[in-house]
mmCIF file of C-alpha atoms in Angstrom:
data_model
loop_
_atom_site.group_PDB
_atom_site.id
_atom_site.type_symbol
_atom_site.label_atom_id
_atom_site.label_comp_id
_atom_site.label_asym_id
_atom_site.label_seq_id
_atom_site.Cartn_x
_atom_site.Cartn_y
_atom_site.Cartn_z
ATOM 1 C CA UNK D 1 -9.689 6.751 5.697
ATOM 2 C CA UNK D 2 -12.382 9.307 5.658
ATOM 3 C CA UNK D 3 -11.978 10.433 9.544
ATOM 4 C CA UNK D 4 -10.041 13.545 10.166
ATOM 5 C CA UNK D 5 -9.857 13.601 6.457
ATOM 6 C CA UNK D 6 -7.261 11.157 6.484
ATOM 7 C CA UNK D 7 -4.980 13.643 8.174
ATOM 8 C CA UNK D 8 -3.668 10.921 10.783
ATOM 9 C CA UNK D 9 -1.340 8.336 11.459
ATOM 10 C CA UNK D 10 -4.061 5.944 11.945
ATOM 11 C CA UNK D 11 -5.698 7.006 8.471
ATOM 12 C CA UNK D 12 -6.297 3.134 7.829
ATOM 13 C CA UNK D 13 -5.778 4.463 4.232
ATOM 14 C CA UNK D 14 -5.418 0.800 2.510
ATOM 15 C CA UNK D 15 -8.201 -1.886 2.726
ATOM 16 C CA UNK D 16 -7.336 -5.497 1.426
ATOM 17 C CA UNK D 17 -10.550 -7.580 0.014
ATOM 18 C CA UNK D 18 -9.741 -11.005 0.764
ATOM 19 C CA UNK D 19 -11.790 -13.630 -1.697
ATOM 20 C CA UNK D 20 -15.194 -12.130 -1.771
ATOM 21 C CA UNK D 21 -15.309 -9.609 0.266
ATOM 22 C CA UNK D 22 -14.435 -7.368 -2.445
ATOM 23 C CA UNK D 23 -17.911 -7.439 -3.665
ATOM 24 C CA UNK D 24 -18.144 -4.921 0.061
ATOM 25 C CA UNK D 25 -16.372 -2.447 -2.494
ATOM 26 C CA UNK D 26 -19.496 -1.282 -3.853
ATOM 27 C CA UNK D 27 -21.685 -0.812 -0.426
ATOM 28 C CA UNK D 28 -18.638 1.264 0.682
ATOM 29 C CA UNK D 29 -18.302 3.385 -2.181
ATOM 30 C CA UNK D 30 -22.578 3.854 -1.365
ATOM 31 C CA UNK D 31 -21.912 4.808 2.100
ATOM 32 C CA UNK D 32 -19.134 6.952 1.051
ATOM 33 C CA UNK D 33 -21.749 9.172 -1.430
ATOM 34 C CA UNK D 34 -23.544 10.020 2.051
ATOM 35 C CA UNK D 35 -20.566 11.784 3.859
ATOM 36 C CA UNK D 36 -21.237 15.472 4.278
ATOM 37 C CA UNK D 37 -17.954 17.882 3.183
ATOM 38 C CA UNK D 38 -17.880 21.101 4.739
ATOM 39 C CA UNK D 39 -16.320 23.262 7.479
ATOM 40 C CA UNK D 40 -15.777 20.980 10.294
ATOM 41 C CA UNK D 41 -17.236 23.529 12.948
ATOM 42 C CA UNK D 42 -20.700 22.819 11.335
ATOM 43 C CA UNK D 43 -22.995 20.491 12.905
ATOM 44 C CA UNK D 44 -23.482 17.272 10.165
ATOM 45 C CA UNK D 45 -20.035 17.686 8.653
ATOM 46 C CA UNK D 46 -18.489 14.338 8.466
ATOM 47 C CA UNK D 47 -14.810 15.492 6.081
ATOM 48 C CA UNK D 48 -13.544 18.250 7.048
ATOM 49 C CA UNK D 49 -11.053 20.116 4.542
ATOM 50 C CA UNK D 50 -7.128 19.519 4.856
ATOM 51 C CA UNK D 51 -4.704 21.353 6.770
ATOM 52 C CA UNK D 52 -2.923 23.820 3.653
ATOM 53 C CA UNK D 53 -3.381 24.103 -0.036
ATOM 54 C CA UNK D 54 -0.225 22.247 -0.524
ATOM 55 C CA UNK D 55 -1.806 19.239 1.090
ATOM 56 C CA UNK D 56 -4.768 19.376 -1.063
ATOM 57 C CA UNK D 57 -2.411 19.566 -4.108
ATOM 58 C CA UNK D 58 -0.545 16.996 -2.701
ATOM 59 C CA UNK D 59 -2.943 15.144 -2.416
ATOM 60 C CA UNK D 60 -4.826 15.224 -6.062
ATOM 61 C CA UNK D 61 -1.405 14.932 -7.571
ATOM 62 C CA UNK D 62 -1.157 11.405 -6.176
ATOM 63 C CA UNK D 63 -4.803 10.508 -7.086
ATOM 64 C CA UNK D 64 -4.057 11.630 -10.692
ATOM 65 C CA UNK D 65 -0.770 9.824 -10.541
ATOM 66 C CA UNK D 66 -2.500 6.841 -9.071
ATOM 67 C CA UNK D 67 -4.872 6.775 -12.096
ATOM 68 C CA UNK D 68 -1.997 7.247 -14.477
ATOM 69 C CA UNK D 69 -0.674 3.710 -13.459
ATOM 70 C CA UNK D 70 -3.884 1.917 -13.499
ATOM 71 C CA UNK D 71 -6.230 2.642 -10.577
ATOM 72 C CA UNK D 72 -9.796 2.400 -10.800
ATOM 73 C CA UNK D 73 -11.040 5.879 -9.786
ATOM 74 C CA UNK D 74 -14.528 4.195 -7.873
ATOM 75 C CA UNK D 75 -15.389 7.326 -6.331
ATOM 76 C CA UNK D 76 -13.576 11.038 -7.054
ATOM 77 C CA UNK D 77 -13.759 13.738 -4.350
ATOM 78 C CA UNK D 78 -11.540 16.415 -6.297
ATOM 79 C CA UNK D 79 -12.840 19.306 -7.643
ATOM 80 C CA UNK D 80 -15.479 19.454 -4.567
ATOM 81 C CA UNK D 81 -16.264 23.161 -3.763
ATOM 82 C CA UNK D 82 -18.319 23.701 -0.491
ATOM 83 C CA UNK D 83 -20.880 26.798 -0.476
ATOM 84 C CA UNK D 84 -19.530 29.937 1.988
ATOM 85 C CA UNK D 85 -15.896 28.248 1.513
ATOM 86 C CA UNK D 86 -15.175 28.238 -2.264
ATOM 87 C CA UNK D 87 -11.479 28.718 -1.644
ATOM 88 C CA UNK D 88 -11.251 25.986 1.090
ATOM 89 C CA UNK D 89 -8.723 23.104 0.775
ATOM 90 C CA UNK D 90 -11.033 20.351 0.120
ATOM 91 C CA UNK D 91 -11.369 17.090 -0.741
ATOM 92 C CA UNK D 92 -14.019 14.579 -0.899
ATOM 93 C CA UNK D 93 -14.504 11.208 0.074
ATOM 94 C CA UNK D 94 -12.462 9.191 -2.843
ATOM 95 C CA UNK D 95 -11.701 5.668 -3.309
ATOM 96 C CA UNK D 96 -9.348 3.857 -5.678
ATOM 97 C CA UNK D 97 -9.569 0.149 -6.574
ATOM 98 C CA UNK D 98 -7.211 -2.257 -8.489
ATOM 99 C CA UNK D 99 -4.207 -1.597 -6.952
ATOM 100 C CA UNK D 100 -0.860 -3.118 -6.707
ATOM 101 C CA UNK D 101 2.030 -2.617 -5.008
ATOM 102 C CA UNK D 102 4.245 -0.497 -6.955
ATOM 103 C CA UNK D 103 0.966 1.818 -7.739
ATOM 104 C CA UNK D 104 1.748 5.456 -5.794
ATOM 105 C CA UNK D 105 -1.120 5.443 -3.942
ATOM 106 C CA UNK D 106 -0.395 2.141 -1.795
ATOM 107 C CA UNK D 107 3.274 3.356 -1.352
ATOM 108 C CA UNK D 108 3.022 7.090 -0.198
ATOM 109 C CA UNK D 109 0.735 7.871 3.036
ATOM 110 C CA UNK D 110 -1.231 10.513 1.408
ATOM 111 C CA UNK D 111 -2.760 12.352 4.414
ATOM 112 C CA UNK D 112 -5.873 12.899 2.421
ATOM 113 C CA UNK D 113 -9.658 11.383 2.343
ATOM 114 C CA UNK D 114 -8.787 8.085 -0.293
ATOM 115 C CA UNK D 115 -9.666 5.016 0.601
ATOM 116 C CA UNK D 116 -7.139 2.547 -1.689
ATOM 117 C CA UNK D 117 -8.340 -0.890 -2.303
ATOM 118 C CA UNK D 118 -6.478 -4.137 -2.759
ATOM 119 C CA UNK D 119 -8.016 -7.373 -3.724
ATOM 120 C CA UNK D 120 -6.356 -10.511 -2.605
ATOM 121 C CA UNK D 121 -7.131 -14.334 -2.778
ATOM 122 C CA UNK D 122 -6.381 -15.530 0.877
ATOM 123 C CA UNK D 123 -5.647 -14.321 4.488
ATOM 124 C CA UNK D 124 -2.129 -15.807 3.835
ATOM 125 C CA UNK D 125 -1.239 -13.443 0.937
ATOM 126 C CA UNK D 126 -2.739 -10.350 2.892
ATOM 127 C CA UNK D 127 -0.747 -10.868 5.817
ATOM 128 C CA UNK D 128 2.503 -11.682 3.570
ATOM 129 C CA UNK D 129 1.284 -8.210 1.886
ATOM 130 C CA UNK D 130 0.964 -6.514 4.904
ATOM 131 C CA UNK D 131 4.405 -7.798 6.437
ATOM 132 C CA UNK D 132 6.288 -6.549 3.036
ATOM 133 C CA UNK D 133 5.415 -3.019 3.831
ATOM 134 C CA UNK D 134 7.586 -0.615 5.545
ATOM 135 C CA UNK D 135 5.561 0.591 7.782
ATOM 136 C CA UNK D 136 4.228 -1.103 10.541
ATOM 137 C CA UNK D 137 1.588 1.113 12.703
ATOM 138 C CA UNK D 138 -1.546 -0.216 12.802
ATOM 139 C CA UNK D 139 -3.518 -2.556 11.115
ATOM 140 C CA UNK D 140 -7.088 -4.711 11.695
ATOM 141 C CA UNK D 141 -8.909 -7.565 10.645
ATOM 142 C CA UNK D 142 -12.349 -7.450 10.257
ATOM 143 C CA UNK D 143 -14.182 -11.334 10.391
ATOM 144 C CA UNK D 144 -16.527 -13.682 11.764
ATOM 145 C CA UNK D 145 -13.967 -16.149 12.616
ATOM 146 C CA UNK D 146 -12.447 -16.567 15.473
ATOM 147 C CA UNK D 147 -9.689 -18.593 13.703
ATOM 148 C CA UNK D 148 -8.715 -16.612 11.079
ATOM 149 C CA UNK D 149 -8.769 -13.319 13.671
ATOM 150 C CA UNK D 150 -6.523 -15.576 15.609
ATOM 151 C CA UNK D 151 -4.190 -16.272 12.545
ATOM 152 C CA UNK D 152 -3.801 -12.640 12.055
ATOM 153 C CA UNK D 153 -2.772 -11.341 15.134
ATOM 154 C CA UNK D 154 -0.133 -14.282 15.399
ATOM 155 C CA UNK D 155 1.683 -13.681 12.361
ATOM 156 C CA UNK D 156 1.341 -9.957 11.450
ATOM 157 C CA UNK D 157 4.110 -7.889 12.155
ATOM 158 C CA UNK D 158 2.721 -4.737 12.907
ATOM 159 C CA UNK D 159 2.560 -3.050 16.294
ATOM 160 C CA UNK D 160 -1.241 -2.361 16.870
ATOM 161 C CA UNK D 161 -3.681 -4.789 15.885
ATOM 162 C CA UNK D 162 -7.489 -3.922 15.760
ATOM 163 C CA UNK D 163 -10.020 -7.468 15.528
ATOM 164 C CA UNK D 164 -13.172 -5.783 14.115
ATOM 165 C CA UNK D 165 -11.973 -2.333 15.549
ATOM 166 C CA UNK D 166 -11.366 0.277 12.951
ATOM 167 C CA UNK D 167 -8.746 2.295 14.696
ATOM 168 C CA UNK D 168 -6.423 -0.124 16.727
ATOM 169 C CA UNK D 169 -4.904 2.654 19.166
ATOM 170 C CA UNK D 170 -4.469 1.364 22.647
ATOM 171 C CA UNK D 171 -5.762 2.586 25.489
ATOM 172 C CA UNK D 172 -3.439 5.255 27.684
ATOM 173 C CA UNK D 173 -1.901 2.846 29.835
ATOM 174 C CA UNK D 174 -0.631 0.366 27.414
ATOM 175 C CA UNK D 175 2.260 2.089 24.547
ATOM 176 C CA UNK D 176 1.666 3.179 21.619
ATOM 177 C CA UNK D 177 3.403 0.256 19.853
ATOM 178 C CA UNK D 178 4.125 1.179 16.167
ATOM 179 C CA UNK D 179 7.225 0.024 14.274
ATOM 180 C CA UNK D 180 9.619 -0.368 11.426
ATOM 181 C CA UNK D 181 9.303 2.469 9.835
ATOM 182 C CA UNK D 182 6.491 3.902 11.762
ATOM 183 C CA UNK D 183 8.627 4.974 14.545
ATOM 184 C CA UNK D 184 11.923 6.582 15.433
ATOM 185 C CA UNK D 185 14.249 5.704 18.051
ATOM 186 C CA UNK D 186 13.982 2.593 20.228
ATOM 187 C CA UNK D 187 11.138 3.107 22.983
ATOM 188 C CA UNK D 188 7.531 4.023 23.162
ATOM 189 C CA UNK D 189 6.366 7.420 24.628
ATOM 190 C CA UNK D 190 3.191 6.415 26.900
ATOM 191 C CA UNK D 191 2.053 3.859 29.002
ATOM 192 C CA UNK D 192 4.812 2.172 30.792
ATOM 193 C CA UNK D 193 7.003 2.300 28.731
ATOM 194 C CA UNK D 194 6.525 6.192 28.834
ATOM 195 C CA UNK D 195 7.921 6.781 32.356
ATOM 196 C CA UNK D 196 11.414 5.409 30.896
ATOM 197 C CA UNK D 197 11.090 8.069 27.722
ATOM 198 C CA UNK D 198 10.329 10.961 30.632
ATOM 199 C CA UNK D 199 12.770 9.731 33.182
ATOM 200 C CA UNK D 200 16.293 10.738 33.573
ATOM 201 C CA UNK D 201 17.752 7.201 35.197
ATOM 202 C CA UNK D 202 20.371 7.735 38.418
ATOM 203 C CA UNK D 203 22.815 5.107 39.755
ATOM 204 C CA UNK D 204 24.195 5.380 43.391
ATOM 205 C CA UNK D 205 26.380 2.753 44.409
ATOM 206 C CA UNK D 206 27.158 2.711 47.905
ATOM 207 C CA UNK D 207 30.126 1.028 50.192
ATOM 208 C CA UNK D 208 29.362 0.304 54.269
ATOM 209 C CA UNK D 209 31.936 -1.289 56.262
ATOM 210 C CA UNK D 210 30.434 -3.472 58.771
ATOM 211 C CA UNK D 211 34.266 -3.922 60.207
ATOM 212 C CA UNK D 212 37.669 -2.699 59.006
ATOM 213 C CA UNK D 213 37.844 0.148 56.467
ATOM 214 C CA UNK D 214 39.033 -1.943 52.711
ATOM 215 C CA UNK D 215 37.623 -0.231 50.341
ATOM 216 C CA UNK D 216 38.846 -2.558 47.225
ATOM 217 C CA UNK D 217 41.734 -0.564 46.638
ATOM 218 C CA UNK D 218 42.211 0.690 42.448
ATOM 219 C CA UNK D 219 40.774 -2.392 41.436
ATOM 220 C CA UNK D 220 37.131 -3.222 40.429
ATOM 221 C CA UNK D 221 35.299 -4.339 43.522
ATOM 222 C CA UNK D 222 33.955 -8.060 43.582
ATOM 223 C CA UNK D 223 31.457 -9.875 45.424
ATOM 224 C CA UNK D 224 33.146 -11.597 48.345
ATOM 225 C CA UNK D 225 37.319 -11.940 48.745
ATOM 226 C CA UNK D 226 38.694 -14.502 45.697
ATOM 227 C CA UNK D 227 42.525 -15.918 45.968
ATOM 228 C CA UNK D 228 43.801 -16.114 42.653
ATOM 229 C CA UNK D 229 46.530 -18.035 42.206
ATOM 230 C CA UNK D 230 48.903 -19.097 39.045
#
């Protein structure tokens, strides 16, 4: 979420605590103090600032909204200002818990540095969570058992799937495989599936006589001669 400043379709933007695991909310929020905000051309800087000042406003105006309809603001990176770039367009490291569904924050992709946090019961009901939303880029698992990683890739329907890997891209050669709303048109654009999206397909179709010169006449030609009769 952090990365980039969250400026990417693989933000990973939403992270669902499953039973315990939420208790991890608190170490994150910890690690998330430590991140260094800054002009990204600096050696140390870990967030750099975000693209325009629209997307900064953008961005706070969906954190505030977030709040408004019952987030828990666990860690607030607006109102940052960075020394030599007081009138940059940035944003810290923030992270929202007790979230639902409907909340603003879990249904726009905000393009910023949030982290937004669900907390769930079982692996069932985040899967079931994750196959309800529209989009369907990427998504990951992270676990210690084999069984449950299993479980996940079967029955999530999203086109990249990370197992303890925070950004599930593929490597070049295979496609990048997002879908439902995380993709337009019908095909991928690299990997194999890339040579089809750059190539311009040609048909020739081609008619040598090994004796006589019956070309089919004006109807469609067929495999072999058929009598038809009535």
């Amino acid at each position: 979420a952090f990365g980039a400043a969250g400026q990417r379709c693989m933000a990973l933007s939403v992270a669902i605590f499953v039973g315990e695991a939420k208790h991890f909310i608190a170490d994150i929020v910890k690690e998330a103090k430590q991140l260094k905000v800054g002009c990204g051309f600096i050696e140390g800087v870990d967030v750099g600032p975000l693209i325009t000042p629209e997307a900064k406003q953008r961005c706070e105006r969906i954190i505030g909204q977030a709040i408004k309809e019952g987030a828990t603001m666990e860690l607030d990176g607006r109102n940052i200002t960075v020394e030599g770039y007081e009138n940059g367009n940035f944003v810290g490291p923030t992270i929202l818990s007790n979230i639902n569904v409907n909340n603003i924050s879990y249904k726009e992709e905000i393009f910023g540095p949030v982290l937004v946090c669900l907390e769930l019961d079982t692996l069932e009901e985040a899967i079931h969570l994750t196959n309800n939303n529209k989009y369907g880029n990427g998504c990951a698992i992270f676990t210690g058992s084999g069984a449950s990683a299993r479980k996940f890739t079967q029955e999530v329907e999203v086109g990249q799937v990370g197992i303890n890997v925070p950004i599930p891209v593929p490597l070049p050669f295979f496609s990048f495989t997002g879908n439902r709303a995380s993709i337009r048109g019908d095909i991928n654009f690299y990997g194999k599936q890339g040579i089809n999206f750059y190539t311009n397909l040609k048909t020739v179709t081609s008619n040598w006589q090994y004796k006589g010169a019956d070309l089919g006449g004006v109807t469609m030609p067929l495999l072999g001669k058929h009598n038809i009769t009535k």
